[in-house]
Amino acid sequence: GAYQNFGEIVLKSPHDVFSDYERQLDITNSVCTVKYKSGEVSFIRECFASHNPSVIAEKITADKNGALNTASLHWNYNIQYLLAEVLQN
């Protein structure tokens, strides 16, 4: 088989100053975790990938209500569409 991108996801956060940045990769469970702080808020991004049933999911959490305000742009190369949405809690 050949390597081919299935698509691309770009997440843009309103905060650009980070501290306590930490990355973890759990190969056994196919989970990648990123933890960081921006100001007084702690954020966690967890990504999960599964070959069967062909799923990639990302969960973004913050320890303070109303702290998530992330714009995401999704581009799928296979069916050629662009979707933009705003995730807020």
CSV table of C-alpha atoms in Angstrom, one decimal:
chain,number,residue,atom,x,y,z
A,1,GLY,CA,0.0,0.0,0.0
A,2,ALA,CA,0.9,3.6,-0.5
A,3,TYR,CA,0.7,6.4,2.1
A,4,GLN,CA,-2.1,8.8,1.2
A,5,ASN,CA,-3.6,11.6,3.4
A,6,PHE,CA,-7.3,11.1,4.0
A,7,GLY,CA,-7.8,14.7,5.1
A,8,GLU,CA,-6.6,17.5,7.3
A,9,ILE,CA,-7.9,19.2,10.5
A,10,VAL,CA,-6.7,22.6,11.6
A,11,LEU,CA,-7.7,23.9,15.1
A,12,LYS,CA,-7.2,27.5,15.9
A,13,SER,CA,-7.3,28.7,19.5
A,14,PRO,CA,-7.8,32.2,20.7
A,15,HIS,CA,-5.0,31.9,23.2
A,16,ASP,CA,-1.3,32.0,22.1
A,17,VAL,CA,0.6,32.0,25.4
A,18,PHE,CA,1.1,28.5,26.8
A,19,SER,CA,2.9,27.0,29.8
A,20,ASP,CA,3.3,23.5,31.4
A,21,TYR,CA,3.1,21.9,27.9
A,22,GLU,CA,3.2,18.1,28.0
A,23,ARG,CA,2.7,15.4,25.3
A,24,GLN,CA,2.1,11.7,25.7
A,25,LEU,CA,1.7,8.9,23.2
A,26,ASP,CA,0.1,5.6,24.2
A,27,ILE,CA,0.8,3.2,21.3
A,28,THR,CA,-1.1,0.3,22.9
A,29,ASN,CA,-4.4,2.1,23.1
A,30,SER,CA,-3.8,4.5,20.1
A,31,VAL,CA,-4.2,7.6,22.2
A,32,CYS,CA,-2.2,10.8,21.9
A,33,THR,CA,-2.6,13.4,24.8
A,34,VAL,CA,-1.5,17.0,24.9
A,35,LYS,CA,-1.8,19.0,28.2
A,36,TYR,CA,-1.1,22.7,28.6
A,37,LYS,CA,-2.1,25.8,30.5
A,38,SER,CA,-3.1,29.2,29.1
A,39,GLY,CA,-3.4,31.8,31.9
A,40,GLU,CA,-5.3,30.1,34.7
A,41,VAL,CA,-7.0,27.5,32.6
A,42,SER,CA,-5.7,23.9,32.0
A,43,PHE,CA,-6.5,22.3,28.7
A,44,ILE,CA,-6.3,18.6,27.6
A,45,ARG,CA,-6.5,17.4,24.0
A,46,GLU,CA,-6.9,13.6,23.5
A,47,CYS,CA,-6.8,12.0,20.1
A,48,PHE,CA,-7.8,8.4,19.5
A,49,ALA,CA,-7.4,6.4,16.2
A,50,SER,CA,-8.9,3.0,15.3
A,51,HIS,CA,-8.3,1.1,12.1
A,52,ASN,CA,-11.6,-0.7,12.4
A,53,PRO,CA,-14.1,1.0,12.2
A,54,SER,CA,-11.9,3.7,10.6
A,55,VAL,CA,-12.3,6.4,13.3
A,56,ILE,CA,-10.2,9.3,14.4
A,57,ALA,CA,-11.6,11.4,17.2
A,58,GLU,CA,-10.3,14.3,19.3
A,59,LYS,CA,-11.7,15.4,22.7
A,60,ILE,CA,-10.8,18.9,24.0
A,61,THR,CA,-11.5,19.8,27.6
A,62,ALA,CA,-10.8,22.7,29.9
A,63,ASP,CA,-11.0,22.9,33.7
A,64,LYS,CA,-13.1,26.1,33.6
A,65,ASN,CA,-16.6,26.6,32.1
A,66,GLY,CA,-16.7,28.8,29.1
A,67,ALA,CA,-12.9,28.5,28.4
A,68,LEU,CA,-13.2,26.6,25.1
A,69,ASN,CA,-13.6,28.8,22.1
A,70,THR,CA,-11.9,26.9,19.2
A,71,ALA,CA,-12.6,27.4,15.5
A,72,SER,CA,-12.0,24.3,13.4
A,73,LEU,CA,-11.5,23.9,9.7
A,74,HIS,CA,-12.0,20.5,8.2
A,75,TRP,CA,-10.9,19.6,4.7
A,76,ASN,CA,-11.6,16.1,3.3
A,77,TYR,CA,-9.5,15.4,0.2
A,78,ASN,CA,-11.6,12.4,-0.8
A,79,ILE,CA,-15.0,14.2,-1.2
A,80,GLN,CA,-13.7,17.7,-1.6
A,81,TYR,CA,-15.5,19.8,1.0
A,82,LEU,CA,-14.7,22.4,3.6
A,83,LEU,CA,-16.6,22.7,6.8
A,84,ALA,CA,-16.0,25.4,9.5
A,85,GLU,CA,-17.5,25.4,12.9
A,86,VAL,CA,-17.0,26.9,16.3
A,87,LEU,CA,-16.8,24.7,19.4
A,88,GLN,CA,-17.8,26.4,22.6
A,89,ASN,CA,-18.6,25.1,26.1
